[in-house]
């Protein structure tokens, strides 16, 4: 008797494996997003702590430490990921930054607290790139963009959750509670991840466990894993190719955009609650207003991506930078509440979400074989902006120049980012072959980015 051919498996056949995987990775992203925004939500309480005696400049420096830690963590991930595998790397980063959240909540003074924020940043720097890579590798090709979008949406939800929780609890409850909430991943997500997070099929192959790799790929409906051919490496990790005469101007302009974008993301998110409170709002109201900017970042990226497809990313990126800066200038004039709400929504896209649009713009402009090093170098330079942003905001608040100067300076950074976007050479100038038809599907998020 002739055997009946087996029908090819479709996406639903592997739903029992994919659904819990997506829920698990989304929860990891939720806690990652929460940790990214919790410091800004607690800055007003930290400044008011009677025995800490923090100045705004010192609080800004502490905010910069997390960004510095993320820069270090990203380097750690790149240096050790191939050897230890993405599963172990992701679990280690998640456990580490959760422990650091616990240490932040228990810190007895500013020194201990600052050290815990630096270390938490290292953990976040490990988790951010590793999580995206894990979701991409474990998703069938037709579901990859959708699955990454689901997980990154959870990160945005976590970023929104910190100011929402702060608006509900602060100042009646200690700021320490917000950090203890972030540490809850230790008893919720980490045990589940230890039991259920699969290992990368590529890492299994690389370490001689081909049978396990075959089981994982079959379970998730993935194509058979194969080790990639060893490609020749540029001695400068791609930098030499990016700084040729043909691409140098494009590369440097994207570095400038990333610097401005992440400076605005980290500076604005760190200081907006304090600026609003200094402007006369209560702590709860200031945090509620901060939530509007995160809503604007999350919601605005969807039409922003559609407009980029229709009008081209150059106009959309420049427009987002300019819209965020214009919103800040309007806010500096003390507008009516309805206009304040509108400006905060616009600032969310133009200041918190613009880096995701910059990433899409870079993918559109760079040659296909250089996109990965181009993105890595741009985000590395951008992290310097993330380090500068919180310190800059704190120094401005301490300078005595007036509250409005925070808005003026950040608006000027937005204008610089817009100018850089408009100056990027057209695609045929940077590289002759059109690449729009080869660009991979993109998922837009605030700090993608991280």
PDB file of C-alpha atoms in Angstrom, residues 185-337:
ATOM      1  CA  UNK A 185      10.956  38.853  37.226  1.00  0.00           C
ATOM      2  CA  UNK A 186      13.211  36.802  39.517  1.00  0.00           C
ATOM      3  CA  UNK A 187      10.274  34.810  40.882  1.00  0.00           C
ATOM      4  CA  UNK A 188       7.998  34.905  37.835  1.00  0.00           C
ATOM      5  CA  UNK A 189       9.773  34.978  34.468  1.00  0.00           C
ATOM      6  CA  UNK A 190      13.217  33.570  35.299  1.00  0.00           C
ATOM      7  CA  UNK A 191      11.961  30.162  36.576  1.00  0.00           C
ATOM      8  CA  UNK A 192       9.661  29.821  33.567  1.00  0.00           C
ATOM      9  CA  UNK A 193      12.484  30.742  31.184  1.00  0.00           C
ATOM     10  CA  UNK A 194      14.812  28.230  32.831  1.00  0.00           C
ATOM     11  CA  UNK A 195      12.259  25.498  32.210  1.00  0.00           C
ATOM     12  CA  UNK A 196      10.852  26.455  28.811  1.00  0.00           C
ATOM     13  CA  UNK A 197      13.096  28.788  26.826  1.00  0.00           C
ATOM     14  CA  UNK A 198      14.543  26.747  23.923  1.00  0.00           C
ATOM     15  CA  UNK A 199      18.165  26.839  22.892  1.00  0.00           C
ATOM     16  CA  UNK A 200      19.110  28.286  19.534  1.00  0.00           C
ATOM     17  CA  UNK A 201      19.271  25.566  16.852  1.00  0.00           C
ATOM     18  CA  UNK A 202      22.376  27.234  15.404  1.00  0.00           C
ATOM     19  CA  UNK A 203      24.105  27.129  18.777  1.00  0.00           C
ATOM     20  CA  UNK A 204      23.099  23.494  19.203  1.00  0.00           C
ATOM     21  CA  UNK A 205      24.658  22.685  15.820  1.00  0.00           C
ATOM     22  CA  UNK A 206      27.748  24.711  16.619  1.00  0.00           C
ATOM     23  CA  UNK A 207      28.257  22.730  19.833  1.00  0.00           C
ATOM     24  CA  UNK A 208      27.730  19.305  18.225  1.00  0.00           C
ATOM     25  CA  UNK A 209      24.129  18.689  19.323  1.00  0.00           C
ATOM     26  CA  UNK A 210      22.550  18.109  15.939  1.00  0.00           C
ATOM     27  CA  UNK A 211      19.773  15.810  17.234  1.00  0.00           C
ATOM     28  CA  UNK A 212      18.553  18.476  19.660  1.00  0.00           C
ATOM     29  CA  UNK A 213      18.699  21.113  16.919  1.00  0.00           C
ATOM     30  CA  UNK A 214      16.532  18.930  14.686  1.00  0.00           C
ATOM     31  CA  UNK A 215      13.945  18.489  17.463  1.00  0.00           C
ATOM     32  CA  UNK A 216      13.765  22.234  18.112  1.00  0.00           C
ATOM     33  CA  UNK A 217      13.395  23.134  14.431  1.00  0.00           C
ATOM     34  CA  UNK A 218      10.672  20.505  13.975  1.00  0.00           C
ATOM     35  CA  UNK A 219       8.813  21.673  17.071  1.00  0.00           C
ATOM     36  CA  UNK A 220       8.720  25.294  15.893  1.00  0.00           C
ATOM     37  CA  UNK A 221       8.239  24.582  12.193  1.00  0.00           C
ATOM     38  CA  UNK A 222      11.598  26.077  11.208  1.00  0.00           C
ATOM     39  CA  UNK A 223      13.734  25.162   8.208  1.00  0.00           C
ATOM     40  CA  UNK A 224      16.591  22.806   8.938  1.00  0.00           C
ATOM     41  CA  UNK A 225      19.314  24.762  10.709  1.00  0.00           C
ATOM     42  CA  UNK A 226      22.642  25.072   8.922  1.00  0.00           C
ATOM     43  CA  UNK A 227      25.837  26.665  10.071  1.00  0.00           C
ATOM     44  CA  UNK A 228      26.558  29.782   8.000  1.00  0.00           C
ATOM     45  CA  UNK A 229      29.694  29.888   5.906  1.00  0.00           C
ATOM     46  CA  UNK A 230      32.521  31.797   7.514  1.00  0.00           C
ATOM     47  CA  UNK A 231      32.579  35.175   5.789  1.00  0.00           C
ATOM     48  CA  UNK A 232      35.746  37.241   5.534  1.00  0.00           C
ATOM     49  CA  UNK A 233      35.865  39.961   8.163  1.00  0.00           C
ATOM     50  CA  UNK A 234      36.913  43.532   7.825  1.00  0.00           C
ATOM     51  CA  UNK A 235      39.725  44.119  10.290  1.00  0.00           C
ATOM     52  CA  UNK A 236      37.863  47.139  11.685  1.00  0.00           C
ATOM     53  CA  UNK A 237      34.560  45.232  12.194  1.00  0.00           C
ATOM     54  CA  UNK A 238      33.029  46.826   9.111  1.00  0.00           C
ATOM     55  CA  UNK A 239      34.132  50.360   9.958  1.00  0.00           C
ATOM     56  CA  UNK A 240      36.670  50.523   7.162  1.00  0.00           C
ATOM     57  CA  UNK A 241      33.984  49.727   4.566  1.00  0.00           C
ATOM     58  CA  UNK A 242      31.553  52.232   6.074  1.00  0.00           C
ATOM     59  CA  UNK A 243      34.076  55.069   5.916  1.00  0.00           C
ATOM     60  CA  UNK A 244      35.044  54.738   2.269  1.00  0.00           C
ATOM     61  CA  UNK A 245      34.650  57.850   0.129  1.00  0.00           C
ATOM     62  CA  UNK A 246      31.369  56.472  -1.225  1.00  0.00           C
ATOM     63  CA  UNK A 247      29.722  55.926   2.177  1.00  0.00           C
ATOM     64  CA  UNK A 248      31.565  58.100   4.711  1.00  0.00           C
ATOM     65  CA  UNK A 249      29.133  61.029   4.599  1.00  0.00           C
ATOM     66  CA  UNK A 250      26.104  58.733   4.890  1.00  0.00           C
ATOM     67  CA  UNK A 251      27.681  56.827   7.778  1.00  0.00           C
ATOM     68  CA  UNK A 252      28.584  59.923   9.797  1.00  0.00           C
ATOM     69  CA  UNK A 253      25.153  61.484   9.260  1.00  0.00           C
ATOM     70  CA  UNK A 254      23.467  58.349  10.597  1.00  0.00           C
ATOM     71  CA  UNK A 255      25.816  58.430  13.581  1.00  0.00           C
ATOM     72  CA  UNK A 256      24.706  61.995  14.226  1.00  0.00           C
ATOM     73  CA  UNK A 257      21.030  61.047  13.929  1.00  0.00           C
ATOM     74  CA  UNK A 258      21.482  58.128  16.339  1.00  0.00           C
ATOM     75  CA  UNK A 259      23.336  60.371  18.795  1.00  0.00           C
ATOM     76  CA  UNK A 260      20.518  62.942  18.687  1.00  0.00           C
ATOM     77  CA  UNK A 261      17.764  60.321  18.772  1.00  0.00           C
ATOM     78  CA  UNK A 262      19.044  58.455  21.820  1.00  0.00           C
ATOM     79  CA  UNK A 263      20.041  61.671  23.602  1.00  0.00           C
ATOM     80  CA  UNK A 264      16.420  62.800  23.259  1.00  0.00           C
ATOM     81  CA  UNK A 265      14.998  59.406  24.240  1.00  0.00           C
ATOM     82  CA  UNK A 266      17.007  59.063  27.446  1.00  0.00           C
ATOM     83  CA  UNK A 267      17.166  62.753  28.354  1.00  0.00           C
ATOM     84  CA  UNK A 268      13.468  63.409  27.782  1.00  0.00           C
ATOM     85  CA  UNK A 269      12.209  60.231  29.477  1.00  0.00           C
ATOM     86  CA  UNK A 270      14.467  60.796  32.499  1.00  0.00           C
ATOM     87  CA  UNK A 271      13.538  64.417  33.147  1.00  0.00           C
ATOM     88  CA  UNK A 272       9.999  64.940  31.859  1.00  0.00           C
ATOM     89  CA  UNK A 273       8.287  63.974  35.161  1.00  0.00           C
ATOM     90  CA  UNK A 274      10.610  66.274  37.137  1.00  0.00           C
ATOM     91  CA  UNK A 275      10.201  69.132  34.660  1.00  0.00           C
ATOM     92  CA  UNK A 276       6.419  68.838  34.858  1.00  0.00           C
ATOM     93  CA  UNK A 277       6.514  68.729  38.641  1.00  0.00           C
ATOM     94  CA  UNK A 278       8.830  71.754  38.726  1.00  0.00           C
ATOM     95  CA  UNK A 279       6.331  73.503  36.451  1.00  0.00           C
ATOM     96  CA  UNK A 280       3.615  73.211  39.088  1.00  0.00           C
ATOM     97  CA  UNK A 281       2.009  69.799  38.562  1.00  0.00           C
ATOM     98  CA  UNK A 282       1.648  67.249  41.352  1.00  0.00           C
ATOM     99  CA  UNK A 283       3.764  64.097  41.217  1.00  0.00           C
ATOM    100  CA  UNK A 284       0.811  61.981  40.106  1.00  0.00           C
ATOM    101  CA  UNK A 285      -0.235  64.408  37.390  1.00  0.00           C
ATOM    102  CA  UNK A 286       3.351  64.808  36.147  1.00  0.00           C
ATOM    103  CA  UNK A 287       3.692  61.040  35.789  1.00  0.00           C
ATOM    104  CA  UNK A 288       0.308  60.776  34.079  1.00  0.00           C
ATOM    105  CA  UNK A 289       1.415  63.400  31.569  1.00  0.00           C
ATOM    106  CA  UNK A 290       4.606  61.411  31.014  1.00  0.00           C
ATOM    107  CA  UNK A 291       2.461  58.408  30.103  1.00  0.00           C
ATOM    108  CA  UNK A 292       1.011  60.426  27.213  1.00  0.00           C
ATOM    109  CA  UNK A 293       4.447  60.699  25.620  1.00  0.00           C
ATOM    110  CA  UNK A 294       4.938  56.922  25.791  1.00  0.00           C
ATOM    111  CA  UNK A 295       1.491  56.442  24.251  1.00  0.00           C
ATOM    112  CA  UNK A 296       2.495  58.823  21.467  1.00  0.00           C
ATOM    113  CA  UNK A 297       5.697  56.846  20.876  1.00  0.00           C
ATOM    114  CA  UNK A 298       3.921  53.493  20.733  1.00  0.00           C
ATOM    115  CA  UNK A 299       0.927  54.531  18.655  1.00  0.00           C
ATOM    116  CA  UNK A 300       2.702  57.053  16.443  1.00  0.00           C
ATOM    117  CA  UNK A 301       5.219  54.563  15.087  1.00  0.00           C
ATOM    118  CA  UNK A 302       2.535  52.680  13.166  1.00  0.00           C
ATOM    119  CA  UNK A 303       1.430  55.610  10.963  1.00  0.00           C
ATOM    120  CA  UNK A 304       5.045  56.807  10.977  1.00  0.00           C
ATOM    121  CA  UNK A 305       6.155  53.556   9.363  1.00  0.00           C
ATOM    122  CA  UNK A 306       3.328  53.715   6.820  1.00  0.00           C
ATOM    123  CA  UNK A 307       4.242  57.290   5.905  1.00  0.00           C
ATOM    124  CA  UNK A 308       7.887  56.286   5.549  1.00  0.00           C
ATOM    125  CA  UNK A 309       6.858  53.638   3.020  1.00  0.00           C
ATOM    126  CA  UNK A 310       4.748  56.143   1.083  1.00  0.00           C
ATOM    127  CA  UNK A 311       6.773  59.367   1.312  1.00  0.00           C
ATOM    128  CA  UNK A 312      10.234  58.010   1.952  1.00  0.00           C
ATOM    129  CA  UNK A 313      12.043  57.772   5.311  1.00  0.00           C
ATOM    130  CA  UNK A 314      14.031  60.993   4.789  1.00  0.00           C
ATOM    131  CA  UNK A 315      10.967  63.219   5.090  1.00  0.00           C
ATOM    132  CA  UNK A 316       9.394  61.217   7.899  1.00  0.00           C
ATOM    133  CA  UNK A 317      12.546  61.098  10.064  1.00  0.00           C
ATOM    134  CA  UNK A 318      13.202  64.826   9.568  1.00  0.00           C
ATOM    135  CA  UNK A 319       9.532  65.586  10.224  1.00  0.00           C
ATOM    136  CA  UNK A 320       9.518  63.516  13.423  1.00  0.00           C
ATOM    137  CA  UNK A 321      12.607  65.293  14.785  1.00  0.00           C
ATOM    138  CA  UNK A 322      11.113  68.692  13.916  1.00  0.00           C
ATOM    139  CA  UNK A 323       7.668  67.817  15.289  1.00  0.00           C
ATOM    140  CA  UNK A 324       9.183  66.735  18.609  1.00  0.00           C
ATOM    141  CA  UNK A 325      11.213  69.940  18.826  1.00  0.00           C
ATOM    142  CA  UNK A 326       8.204  72.085  17.914  1.00  0.00           C
ATOM    143  CA  UNK A 327       6.152  70.330  20.584  1.00  0.00           C
ATOM    144  CA  UNK A 328       8.795  71.187  23.172  1.00  0.00           C
ATOM    145  CA  UNK A 329       8.781  74.841  22.161  1.00  0.00           C
ATOM    146  CA  UNK A 330       4.998  74.995  22.518  1.00  0.00           C
ATOM    147  CA  UNK A 331       5.162  73.286  25.933  1.00  0.00           C
ATOM    148  CA  UNK A 332       7.738  75.862  27.068  1.00  0.00           C
ATOM    149  CA  UNK A 333       5.083  78.585  26.642  1.00  0.00           C
ATOM    150  CA  UNK A 334       2.685  76.989  29.149  1.00  0.00           C
ATOM    151  CA  UNK A 335      -0.171  76.129  26.749  1.00  0.00           C
ATOM    152  CA  UNK A 336      -3.755  75.178  27.587  1.00  0.00           C
ATOM    153  CA  UNK A 337      -4.168  71.629  28.857  1.00  0.00           C
TER     154      UNK A 337
END
